[in-house]
Amino acid sequence: MKKKLFALLMALSLVLSLAACGGDKGGDTQGDTTQPSGDTQPSGETASTLPIGYDMETDTNNYGPYYDEWSDMTDEQLYEMAKQEAADGHKEITVYATSSKMLKAEEPFEEMYPELDLVVADLDSDEVLSKAQIENETNNITADVLQTKDVNGEVFHEYYANGVIEPFYPKDICAHISEENLKYSYPLYSSQSFWYYNTAAFPDGQPIQSWWEIIEKDDAGNQRFALYAKEIGQETAYLSLFASFINNADEMAQSYKDTYGKDLEYTYDASSFAFEVPENNAGVEYLWRFTQAKMTFIGDGDELVLAVHNSTADRPALALASAGKIENQEESGYNIAWCINLSPYTALLNTESMFVVRGCDNPAGARLFIRYITGGADCQSGGLKPFTKMGNWPLRDDFVDEKNPAKLSELGARANDLVSIYNIYPDVQDMWMYWLNQSPNK
């Protein structure tokens, strides 16, 4: 992801923003099983695709949701079309998924929709995208649906905007999802990471209220907490979070002032970088200070929360790990809990999303499956069941969450801004690696 490509990629992103402003083009489709003509994502190459009154200079923040002819179709309409696709020789609806839990959808989907055959390929995230890219380039498309996560804008800018995958926003289901969570993709569910603390060491509740307190030192220069995490430079989601702090520098500066009652002092030196680093940026200052803190990197999330469980009030620890590791609280008896509502915000939502593969053989079957796996019209399809666990939050407001101890809205996370993060992500990664190598605690 080279910065010199960003202008081109932003232009491609603007195409999506034009689509987003287009509204519903389908009209009344009740009883109509004719497949919509053309692609679901307008190419932006003809004036007829541009909505009247669109201003390219000002309307740069509108991307999704994008509603088209498919968006109003019911399960019944899509099922009839999918059966016709199967009769025409396209017998398998193929899903490339990054979660093995997607395999659990095969049998119940086929029971609900006889005559359809669902095939799920359980792949890692790189395989899902690379296979889709190769199939697109060779025009030898096998997949119909992709399930993947985008935390730094790569999927949105390099696959979605370039036409490898395309959006599907079912209007009736999207009515139950906040629009901020529909901007870049159609979500399956969201997760996030938390800082964990030891509840026995801090029986009165979490010991920190802001990100600045995580790296706090006493007057003698000793860290208040022992810190544990996966190696940040190898974790795209964590680097994206630090990128968001840089993009929201004013909030980081205010958080520091609210925490300590004084303005932040800037101590980082950006002169060693070949690219421009903003001056007096509180997010950059935080990144610098964090790289210089003493940390223990552990690759396994269960071991991260175990380190917190083994800590004491005299030698307290915090660990950054995925929300799902809270299950060790009940399963293993760990004295752990999430630190929530941190200032300026706790985390970014890491959203698993569903996409249709452009040019696939089963466009109706693909969309029928996406509706099914995200709950269907009434959230009763059963498709969300395999993904319902502590640490996962389906984003529908009509979903009854019986697994998590708190609603997503109560935790202090926010939606990811994939455009602004994508713009600076490579620089953030470079800064992290360079400053980490300078750390006396390395």
Coordinates of C-alpha atoms in Angstrom, one line a residue:
M1 CA 0.0 0.0 0.0
K2 CA 2.1 2.8 -1.2
K3 CA 1.1 6.4 -0.5
K4 CA 1.6 7.4 -4.1
L5 CA -1.4 5.2 -4.9
F6 CA -3.7 6.8 -2.4
A7 CA -5.0 9.5 -4.7
L8 CA -6.1 6.8 -7.2
L9 CA -7.6 4.7 -4.5
M10 CA -9.5 7.6 -3.0
A11 CA -10.9 8.3 -6.4
L12 CA -12.1 4.7 -6.6
S13 CA -13.6 5.1 -3.2
L14 CA -15.5 8.1 -4.4
V15 CA -17.2 5.9 -6.9
L16 CA -18.7 4.0 -4.0
S17 CA -19.8 7.2 -2.4
L18 CA -21.7 8.1 -5.5
A19 CA -23.4 4.7 -5.3
A20 CA -24.3 5.3 -1.7
C21 CA -26.2 8.5 -2.5
G22 CA -28.2 6.7 -5.2
G23 CA -30.9 5.3 -2.9
D24 CA -33.3 2.6 -3.9
K25 CA -33.4 1.9 -7.6
G26 CA -35.5 -1.2 -7.5
G27 CA -39.0 -0.1 -7.0
D28 CA -41.7 -2.7 -6.1
T29 CA -40.2 -6.1 -6.7
Q30 CA -42.9 -8.2 -5.1
G31 CA -43.5 -11.4 -7.1
D32 CA -40.7 -10.5 -9.6
T33 CA -38.0 -13.1 -9.9
T34 CA -36.2 -11.6 -12.8
Q35 CA -32.5 -11.2 -12.1
P36 CA -31.4 -7.5 -12.0
S37 CA -29.4 -6.5 -15.0
G38 CA -25.9 -5.2 -14.7
D39 CA -23.6 -5.1 -11.7
T40 CA -24.7 -4.2 -8.2
Q41 CA -21.9 -1.7 -7.9
P42 CA -22.1 1.0 -10.5
S43 CA -18.9 1.6 -12.4
G44 CA -19.1 5.4 -12.2
E45 CA -18.1 5.6 -15.9
T46 CA -21.3 7.0 -17.2
A47 CA -23.2 10.1 -16.2
S48 CA -26.4 8.1 -15.8
T49 CA -25.0 6.4 -12.7
L50 CA -24.4 9.7 -10.9
P51 CA -27.3 10.9 -8.6
I52 CA -28.6 14.3 -9.4
G53 CA -27.2 17.0 -7.1
Y54 CA -24.1 15.0 -6.1
D55 CA -21.1 17.3 -5.3
M56 CA -17.8 15.5 -5.5
E57 CA -16.1 18.3 -3.6
T58 CA -18.2 18.0 -0.5
D59 CA -19.9 14.5 -0.5
T60 CA -16.7 12.6 0.2
N61 CA -17.7 10.8 3.4
N62 CA -20.7 8.8 2.1
Y63 CA -20.0 5.2 1.0
G64 CA -22.6 2.8 2.2
P65 CA -25.2 1.5 2.6
Y66 CA -25.7 1.1 -1.2
Y67 CA -29.2 0.0 -2.2
D68 CA -29.9 -1.5 -5.6
E69 CA -32.4 -3.9 -7.3
W70 CA -31.3 -6.8 -5.1
S71 CA -31.8 -4.9 -1.8
D72 CA -35.6 -5.1 -1.8
M73 CA -35.8 -8.8 -2.7
T74 CA -37.3 -11.2 -0.2
D75 CA -36.0 -14.6 0.8
E76 CA -38.7 -16.2 -1.3
Q77 CA -37.8 -14.3 -4.4
L78 CA -34.1 -15.0 -4.0
Y79 CA -34.8 -18.7 -3.4
E80 CA -36.8 -19.1 -6.6
M81 CA -33.9 -17.4 -8.5
A82 CA -31.3 -19.5 -6.7
K83 CA -33.2 -22.7 -7.7
Q84 CA -33.1 -21.6 -11.3
E85 CA -29.4 -21.0 -11.0
A86 CA -29.0 -24.5 -9.8
A87 CA -31.1 -25.9 -12.6
D88 CA -28.9 -24.0 -15.1
G89 CA -25.9 -26.0 -13.9
H90 CA -24.6 -23.8 -11.1
K91 CA -25.3 -26.3 -8.4
E92 CA -23.0 -25.1 -5.6
I93 CA -23.2 -21.9 -3.7
T94 CA -19.5 -21.5 -2.6
V95 CA -18.5 -19.5 0.4
Y96 CA -14.9 -18.6 1.2
A97 CA -14.8 -18.0 4.9
T98 CA -12.2 -17.0 7.5
S99 CA -14.1 -18.6 10.3
S100 CA -14.5 -22.4 10.7
K101 CA -17.8 -21.7 12.4
M102 CA -19.2 -21.0 8.9
L103 CA -19.0 -24.7 8.3
K104 CA -21.9 -25.2 10.7
A105 CA -24.2 -23.3 8.3
E106 CA -24.1 -25.9 5.6
E107 CA -26.6 -28.4 6.9
P108 CA -29.2 -26.0 8.3
F109 CA -29.1 -23.8 5.3
E110 CA -29.7 -26.8 3.0
E111 CA -32.5 -28.0 5.2
M112 CA -34.2 -24.6 5.0
Y113 CA -33.6 -24.3 1.3
P114 CA -34.0 -27.7 -0.4
E115 CA -32.5 -28.1 -3.9
L116 CA -29.6 -25.8 -3.0
D117 CA -26.1 -27.0 -2.1
L118 CA -23.9 -24.9 0.1
V119 CA -20.1 -25.5 0.1
V120 CA -18.0 -23.6 2.6
A121 CA -14.2 -23.4 2.3
D122 CA -12.5 -22.6 5.6
L123 CA -9.5 -20.5 4.8
D124 CA -7.3 -17.9 6.5
S125 CA -7.9 -14.2 5.6
D126 CA -5.0 -14.0 3.2
E127 CA -6.2 -17.1 1.3
V128 CA -9.7 -15.8 1.0
L129 CA -8.6 -12.5 -0.6
S130 CA -5.8 -13.9 -2.7
K131 CA -8.0 -16.7 -4.2
A132 CA -10.7 -14.2 -5.0
Q133 CA -8.2 -11.9 -6.6
I134 CA -6.7 -14.7 -8.8
E135 CA -10.2 -15.9 -9.8
N136 CA -11.1 -12.3 -10.8
E137 CA -8.0 -11.8 -12.8
T138 CA -8.3 -15.1 -14.6
N139 CA -12.1 -14.9 -15.0
N140 CA -12.3 -18.3 -13.5
I141 CA -14.6 -17.5 -10.6
T142 CA -15.5 -20.3 -8.1
A143 CA -16.6 -18.4 -5.0
D144 CA -20.0 -16.8 -4.7
V145 CA -19.6 -15.3 -1.2
L146 CA -16.7 -14.0 0.8
Q147 CA -16.6 -13.6 4.6
T148 CA -13.7 -11.5 5.8
K149 CA -12.6 -8.7 8.2
D150 CA -11.2 -5.3 7.3
V151 CA -9.4 -3.3 10.0
N152 CA -7.0 -1.1 8.0
G153 CA -8.9 -0.4 4.8
E154 CA -7.1 -3.0 2.6
V155 CA -10.2 -4.9 1.7
F156 CA -12.2 -1.8 1.0
H157 CA -9.6 -0.1 -1.1
E158 CA -7.9 -3.0 -2.9
Y159 CA -10.7 -5.5 -3.3
Y160 CA -14.1 -3.8 -2.9
A161 CA -13.2 -0.6 -4.7
N162 CA -11.4 -2.5 -7.5
G163 CA -14.4 -4.7 -8.2
V164 CA -13.2 -8.1 -6.9
I165 CA -16.1 -8.2 -4.5
E166 CA -19.3 -6.1 -4.4
P167 CA -21.8 -5.0 -1.8
F168 CA -25.1 -6.4 -0.9
Y169 CA -27.2 -4.4 1.5
P170 CA -30.6 -6.1 2.2
K171 CA -32.8 -3.1 3.0
D172 CA -35.1 -4.8 5.6
I173 CA -32.2 -6.1 7.6
C174 CA -30.1 -2.9 7.3
A175 CA -33.0 -1.1 8.9
H176 CA -31.9 -2.9 12.1
I177 CA -28.3 -1.8 11.9
S178 CA -26.8 1.5 12.7
E179 CA -25.7 3.3 9.5
E180 CA -22.2 4.0 10.8
N181 CA -21.7 0.2 10.8
L182 CA -22.8 -0.1 7.2
K183 CA -20.4 2.5 5.7
Y184 CA -17.8 0.1 4.3
S185 CA -19.5 -3.3 4.3
Y186 CA -22.5 -5.4 5.3
P187 CA -21.6 -6.8 8.8
L188 CA -22.0 -10.3 10.1
Y189 CA -20.8 -9.4 13.6
S190 CA -18.2 -7.2 15.4
S191 CA -15.6 -8.0 18.0
Q192 CA -12.9 -5.9 19.7
S193 CA -10.0 -6.2 22.0
F194 CA -9.8 -5.0 25.6
W195 CA -7.2 -4.3 28.3
Y196 CA -7.8 -7.0 31.0
Y197 CA -7.2 -6.3 34.7
N198 CA -7.1 -8.6 37.8
T199 CA -10.3 -8.4 39.7
A200 CA -8.7 -9.8 42.9
A201 CA -6.0 -7.1 42.8
F202 CA -8.6 -4.4 42.1
P203 CA -11.8 -5.4 43.8
D204 CA -13.3 -1.9 43.5
G205 CA -13.2 -2.0 39.7
Q206 CA -10.9 -1.3 36.8
P207 CA -7.7 0.6 37.7
I208 CA -7.5 2.7 34.6
Q209 CA -9.9 5.2 32.9
S210 CA -7.8 6.3 30.0
W211 CA -5.2 5.0 27.6
W212 CA -2.6 7.3 29.1
E213 CA -2.8 5.6 32.5
I214 CA -1.8 2.3 30.8
I215 CA 1.7 3.6 30.3
E216 CA 1.8 5.7 33.4
K217 CA 5.0 6.0 35.5
D218 CA 5.6 7.1 39.0
D219 CA 8.0 9.9 40.1
A220 CA 10.9 7.5 40.1
G221 CA 10.2 6.5 36.5
N222 CA 8.8 3.1 37.2
Q223 CA 5.8 1.8 35.2
R224 CA 2.7 1.4 37.2
F225 CA 1.7 -1.8 35.3
A226 CA 3.4 -4.7 33.8
L227 CA 2.1 -4.8 30.2
Y228 CA 1.4 -7.9 28.1
A229 CA 0.2 -8.0 24.5
K230 CA 0.8 -9.6 21.2
E231 CA 3.6 -7.9 19.2
I232 CA 1.7 -4.8 18.1
G233 CA 3.7 -4.5 14.8
Q234 CA 2.4 -7.9 13.7
E235 CA -1.2 -7.2 14.5
T236 CA -3.0 -5.2 11.9
A237 CA -6.0 -4.4 14.2
Y238 CA -3.7 -2.9 16.9
L239 CA -1.7 -0.8 14.5
S240 CA -5.0 0.5 13.0
L241 CA -6.1 1.5 16.5
F242 CA -2.9 3.5 17.0
A243 CA -3.5 5.0 13.5
S244 CA -6.9 6.1 14.7
F245 CA -5.4 7.8 17.7
I246 CA -3.2 9.8 15.3
N247 CA -6.2 10.7 13.2
N248 CA -8.1 11.8 16.4
A249 CA -5.2 13.6 18.0
D250 CA -7.4 16.3 19.5
E251 CA -9.3 13.7 21.4
M252 CA -6.1 12.1 22.6
A253 CA -4.8 15.5 23.8
Q254 CA -8.1 16.2 25.6
S255 CA -8.0 12.8 27.2
Y256 CA -4.5 13.6 28.6
K257 CA -5.6 16.9 30.0
D258 CA -8.7 15.3 31.5
T259 CA -6.6 12.6 33.1
Y260 CA -3.8 14.8 34.5
G261 CA -5.2 18.3 34.6
K262 CA -2.5 19.7 32.4
D263 CA -1.6 20.0 28.7
L264 CA 0.4 17.2 27.1
E265 CA 4.1 17.7 26.6
Y266 CA 5.4 16.5 23.2
T267 CA 8.7 14.6 23.3
Y268 CA 8.9 12.6 20.1
D269 CA 11.5 13.2 17.4
A270 CA 10.2 12.6 13.9
S271 CA 13.3 13.7 12.0
S272 CA 14.5 10.1 11.3
F273 CA 11.5 9.3 9.0
A274 CA 11.5 9.8 5.2
F275 CA 7.8 10.7 5.3
E276 CA 6.1 13.6 7.0
V277 CA 5.1 13.1 10.6
P278 CA 2.7 15.7 12.0
E279 CA 4.1 17.9 14.7
N280 CA 2.5 18.1 18.2
N281 CA 0.2 15.2 17.5
A282 CA -1.1 13.5 20.6
G283 CA -1.6 10.2 18.8
V284 CA 2.0 10.2 17.6
E285 CA 3.2 11.1 21.1
Y286 CA 1.2 8.2 22.5
L287 CA 2.7 5.8 19.9
W288 CA 6.2 7.0 20.8
R289 CA 5.6 6.6 24.6
F290 CA 4.0 3.2 24.2
T291 CA 6.9 1.8 22.1
Q292 CA 9.3 2.9 24.9
A293 CA 7.3 1.1 27.6
K294 CA 8.4 -2.2 29.0
M295 CA 6.2 -4.9 27.5
T296 CA 6.1 -8.6 27.3
F297 CA 4.9 -10.0 24.0
I298 CA 3.0 -13.2 24.1
G299 CA 1.4 -14.7 21.0
D300 CA -1.4 -16.7 22.7
G301 CA -4.4 -14.9 24.0
D302 CA -5.1 -17.4 26.8
E303 CA -1.6 -16.9 28.1
L304 CA -2.0 -13.2 28.0
V305 CA -5.0 -13.3 30.3
L306 CA -3.3 -15.9 32.5
A307 CA -0.5 -13.4 33.1
V308 CA -3.1 -11.0 34.4
H309 CA -4.7 -13.6 36.6
N310 CA -1.3 -14.4 38.1
S311 CA -0.5 -10.7 38.8
T312 CA -1.0 -9.1 42.2
A313 CA -2.0 -5.7 43.7
D314 CA 1.7 -5.2 44.5
R315 CA 2.8 -6.0 41.0
P316 CA -0.3 -5.3 38.9
A317 CA -0.5 -6.2 35.2
L318 CA -2.7 -5.3 32.2
A319 CA -3.0 -7.4 29.1
L320 CA -4.4 -6.5 25.7
A321 CA -6.3 -9.4 24.3
S322 CA -9.5 -10.2 22.3
A323 CA -12.8 -9.8 24.0
G324 CA -13.5 -13.6 23.8
K325 CA -10.7 -14.4 26.2
I326 CA -13.1 -13.3 29.0
E327 CA -14.4 -16.9 28.8
N328 CA -11.5 -17.9 30.9
Q329 CA -13.2 -16.2 33.7
E330 CA -15.8 -19.0 33.9
E331 CA -14.0 -21.8 32.2
S332 CA -10.7 -21.5 34.1
G333 CA -11.7 -19.4 37.1
Y334 CA -9.4 -16.6 36.2
N335 CA -9.7 -13.3 38.1
I336 CA -10.0 -11.1 35.0
A337 CA -12.3 -8.5 33.6
W338 CA -12.4 -6.0 30.8
C339 CA -11.4 -2.4 31.1
I340 CA -14.3 -0.5 29.5
N341 CA -15.1 3.0 28.5
L342 CA -11.5 4.2 28.3
S343 CA -10.9 7.7 27.3
P344 CA -10.9 8.8 24.5
Y345 CA -12.4 5.5 23.4
T346 CA -11.9 1.9 24.3
A347 CA -11.3 0.2 20.9
L348 CA -12.2 0.1 17.3
L349 CA -14.8 -2.4 16.2
N350 CA -13.3 -5.3 14.2
T351 CA -16.2 -6.2 11.9
E352 CA -16.6 -9.5 10.1
S353 CA -18.4 -8.7 6.8
M354 CA -20.1 -10.5 4.0
F355 CA -19.5 -9.8 0.3
V356 CA -20.8 -11.1 -3.0
V357 CA -18.0 -12.1 -5.4
R358 CA -18.3 -10.0 -8.6
G359 CA -19.2 -12.1 -11.6
C360 CA -20.1 -15.2 -9.6
D361 CA -22.3 -18.0 -10.9
N362 CA -24.9 -17.7 -8.2
P363 CA -25.7 -14.1 -7.5
A364 CA -29.1 -14.8 -6.2
G365 CA -27.9 -17.8 -4.1
A366 CA -25.1 -15.7 -2.7
R367 CA -27.5 -13.1 -1.6
L368 CA -29.9 -15.6 -0.1
F369 CA -27.1 -17.1 1.9
I370 CA -26.0 -13.7 3.1
R371 CA -29.5 -12.9 4.3
Y372 CA -29.7 -16.3 6.0
I373 CA -26.3 -16.1 7.8
T374 CA -27.1 -12.6 9.2
G375 CA -30.4 -13.7 10.7
G376 CA -32.9 -13.3 7.9
A377 CA -35.8 -10.9 7.7
D378 CA -36.9 -11.5 11.3
C379 CA -33.6 -12.5 12.9
Q380 CA -34.9 -16.0 13.3
S381 CA -33.1 -17.9 10.5
G382 CA -30.5 -19.4 12.9
G383 CA -27.7 -18.3 10.7
L384 CA -26.1 -16.2 13.5
K385 CA -26.1 -19.0 16.0
P386 CA -22.6 -20.4 15.3
F387 CA -21.1 -16.9 15.8
T388 CA -23.0 -16.1 19.0
K389 CA -20.4 -16.2 21.8
M390 CA -19.0 -14.0 24.5
G391 CA -16.9 -11.4 22.7
N392 CA -18.9 -11.3 19.5
W393 CA -21.6 -8.8 19.0
P394 CA -24.1 -9.1 16.1
L395 CA -25.0 -5.5 15.1
R396 CA -28.7 -6.0 14.6
D397 CA -30.9 -4.1 17.1
D398 CA -33.4 -7.0 17.1
F399 CA -30.9 -9.6 18.0
V400 CA -31.2 -10.9 21.6
D401 CA -27.7 -11.2 23.0
E402 CA -27.7 -13.7 25.9
K403 CA -23.9 -14.3 25.8
N404 CA -22.3 -11.0 26.5
P405 CA -22.3 -9.3 29.9
A406 CA -22.8 -5.9 28.3
K407 CA -24.3 -4.4 25.2
L408 CA -21.8 -3.1 22.6
S409 CA -23.0 0.4 23.1
E410 CA -22.0 0.3 26.8
L411 CA -18.3 -0.5 26.2
G412 CA -16.9 2.6 24.6
A413 CA -15.8 1.3 21.2
R414 CA -16.4 3.0 17.9
A415 CA -16.7 2.2 14.3
N416 CA -13.6 2.1 12.2
D417 CA -12.8 4.8 9.7
L418 CA -11.2 2.7 7.0
V419 CA -10.3 5.6 4.7
S420 CA -8.4 7.7 7.1
I421 CA -6.6 4.7 8.6
Y422 CA -5.6 3.3 5.2
N423 CA -4.0 6.7 4.4
I424 CA -1.5 6.6 7.2
Y425 CA -1.3 2.9 8.1
P426 CA 2.1 2.2 6.4
D427 CA 3.6 5.2 8.2
V428 CA 2.3 4.0 11.5
Q429 CA 3.7 0.6 11.0
D430 CA 7.1 2.1 10.1
M431 CA 7.1 4.4 13.2
W432 CA 6.2 1.5 15.5
M433 CA 9.0 -0.7 14.2
Y434 CA 11.6 2.0 14.3
W435 CA 10.8 3.4 17.7
L436 CA 10.4 -0.1 19.2
N437 CA 13.9 -1.0 18.0
Q438 CA 15.1 2.1 19.9
S439 CA 13.4 1.1 23.1
P440 CA 15.7 0.5 26.1
N441 CA 13.2 -2.2 27.2
K442 CA 13.4 -4.2 23.9

